[in-house]
XYZ file of C-alpha atoms in Angstrom:
169
model
C 0.000 0.000 0.000
C 1.197 3.527 -0.721
C 0.369 6.390 1.622
C 0.322 9.852 0.068
C 0.498 12.670 2.573
C -1.020 15.852 1.198
C -0.641 19.371 2.492
C -3.941 20.965 3.531
C -2.561 24.517 3.430
C -1.008 26.388 0.545
C -0.150 25.195 -2.021
C -3.206 22.946 -1.992
C -2.863 19.248 -2.825
C 0.914 19.378 -2.871
C 2.166 15.827 -2.267
C 4.600 16.053 0.607
C 5.719 12.418 0.778
C 4.877 9.129 -0.776
C 5.495 6.293 1.662
C 5.232 2.597 0.931
C 3.498 0.775 3.801
C 4.607 -2.890 3.868
C 1.765 -5.434 3.789
C 2.998 -6.962 7.052
C 2.897 -3.651 8.937
C 0.080 -3.539 11.486
C -0.905 -0.201 13.037
C -0.634 0.081 16.821
C -0.964 2.924 19.279
C 2.064 4.026 21.324
C 1.263 4.400 25.050
C 1.623 8.195 24.781
C -0.749 8.535 21.859
C 0.584 8.387 18.280
C -0.486 5.675 15.886
C 2.644 3.777 14.759
C 3.344 1.878 11.561
C 6.636 0.014 11.170
C 8.176 0.598 7.762
C 11.076 -1.825 8.247
C 11.148 -5.357 9.661
C 13.674 -4.371 12.346
C 11.376 -1.509 13.472
C 14.135 1.044 12.822
C 11.866 3.216 10.662
C 8.350 4.113 11.769
C 5.560 6.368 10.629
C 3.811 8.166 13.515
C 0.407 9.808 13.186
C -0.279 12.211 16.054
C -3.813 13.461 16.752
C -4.853 16.110 19.261
C -8.066 14.180 19.877
C -7.588 11.158 22.162
C -7.026 7.828 20.438
C -7.961 4.483 21.990
C -4.641 3.168 23.280
C -3.075 0.897 25.832
C -4.542 1.256 29.296
C -1.165 2.443 30.589
C -0.507 6.025 29.442
C 3.173 7.031 29.476
C 3.459 10.672 28.411
C 6.920 11.359 29.919
C 9.236 8.554 28.834
C 12.597 7.761 27.286
C 13.875 5.361 24.641
C 16.867 3.079 24.526
C 17.690 4.439 21.083
C 18.701 7.711 19.421
C 16.421 8.826 16.619
C 15.754 11.490 14.023
C 12.185 12.426 13.188
C 11.098 14.272 10.034
C 7.774 16.111 10.319
C 5.810 15.379 7.151
C 2.605 17.157 8.143
C 1.646 19.659 10.850
C 3.767 20.519 13.857
C 5.029 18.756 16.948
C 6.632 19.769 20.230
C 8.945 17.571 22.297
C 9.627 18.718 25.848
C 12.732 17.501 27.687
C 12.766 16.597 31.398
C 15.186 15.535 34.102
C 14.021 13.341 36.998
C 15.380 14.114 40.480
C 14.908 11.440 43.167
C 13.735 13.167 46.352
C 11.006 11.611 48.470
C 10.458 14.927 50.321
C 9.303 16.520 47.012
C 7.745 13.405 45.510
C 5.386 14.169 42.638
C 6.327 11.222 40.419
C 7.482 7.646 40.686
C 9.934 6.418 38.077
C 8.997 3.105 36.419
C 10.371 0.767 33.795
C 8.012 -0.377 31.070
C 7.761 -4.135 30.669
C 5.813 -5.965 28.004
C 2.603 -7.520 29.237
C -0.067 -9.544 27.462
C -0.691 -8.533 23.832
C 0.389 -4.949 23.160
C -0.120 -3.875 26.766
C 2.627 -2.494 28.982
C 3.145 -3.211 32.669
C 4.865 -0.494 34.708
C 7.213 -1.593 37.475
C 8.296 1.082 39.990
C 12.044 1.603 40.462
C 14.064 3.747 42.819
C 12.980 6.598 45.035
C 10.024 8.889 44.138
C 10.939 12.397 43.064
C 10.093 15.291 40.791
C 10.563 16.362 37.179
C 12.021 19.596 35.876
C 11.404 20.686 32.282
C 14.789 21.585 30.805
C 13.899 22.555 27.247
C 11.998 21.577 24.171
C 11.962 21.413 20.416
C 9.130 22.768 18.265
C 9.275 21.275 14.776
C 7.097 21.994 11.748
C 6.420 20.324 8.389
C 9.531 19.797 6.309
C 11.929 19.980 9.263
C 13.453 17.293 11.449
C 14.688 16.953 14.996
C 16.903 14.428 16.765
C 16.596 12.945 20.240
C 19.165 10.964 22.227
C 18.595 7.699 24.066
C 17.738 7.857 27.761
C 16.461 11.461 27.657
C 13.057 11.825 29.318
C 10.625 13.660 27.051
C 6.990 14.194 26.173
C 5.874 14.868 22.605
C 2.506 16.059 21.362
C 1.050 17.660 18.219
C 0.677 21.425 17.815
C -1.867 20.954 15.014
C -5.001 18.762 14.817
C -2.838 16.118 13.100
C 0.916 15.736 12.727
C 2.716 12.980 10.810
C 6.358 12.102 11.422
C 8.841 9.671 9.926
C 11.101 8.389 12.712
C 14.412 6.654 12.037
C 16.446 5.038 14.803
C 20.113 5.975 14.504
C 21.607 3.996 17.426
C 20.245 1.487 19.933
C 21.596 0.661 23.387
C 21.477 -3.128 23.452
C 22.732 -3.381 27.042
C 19.477 -2.182 28.624
C 16.121 -3.327 27.349
C 13.625 -1.380 29.443
C 12.687 2.265 28.829
C 11.785 4.551 31.755
C 8.409 6.206 32.191
C-alpha cells in the first residue's frame, strides 16, 4: 500500500511524501498517543500519526518517557513539540514515581516502579514543523505532542543501546 500525505494549506494538494506501507505492517498505538506503523522489519523506521483528539490506546498512558535508542524524526505534516525533562529522586518533594516499562499480554505495557520517588524539571523543548526534522538521544526523558489537529512524522532510529532493554516512564 502507498500512503500519500497531502498538504492541507497552501499550495493545496501538494504531495509532501509518498510512503510505501509494507503489507505486514500492522498499526498500533504508542502508550503516549501516536499511531505507529513500522516501515522496516527491524522496526528502525516508523511512521507516527499524532492526533490532538484522544485515540484508543493501551490502558497504561506514558506521556513522559525515554527510549533506549537515538532517533531522528522528520515532520511530514503539521507541527510537533517535544519537551525535555530531568528526573530528580527526592522523596520529600515526591510528585512522580519512576517506572520501567515491561511488556505484558498482547500490546499492553506493565509499569514496574524503580528507585525513590521524586520530581521532574522541564529543561527545554523542540518545536518542529512540516519539512523539518529533529533528533533525540537515548535515555532522555521527554513528552511529545502535536501542535496541530494532526501531525505525521517519519522516525528513524540511529543507534540502539542493546545493554538495557527497558525504557523509563
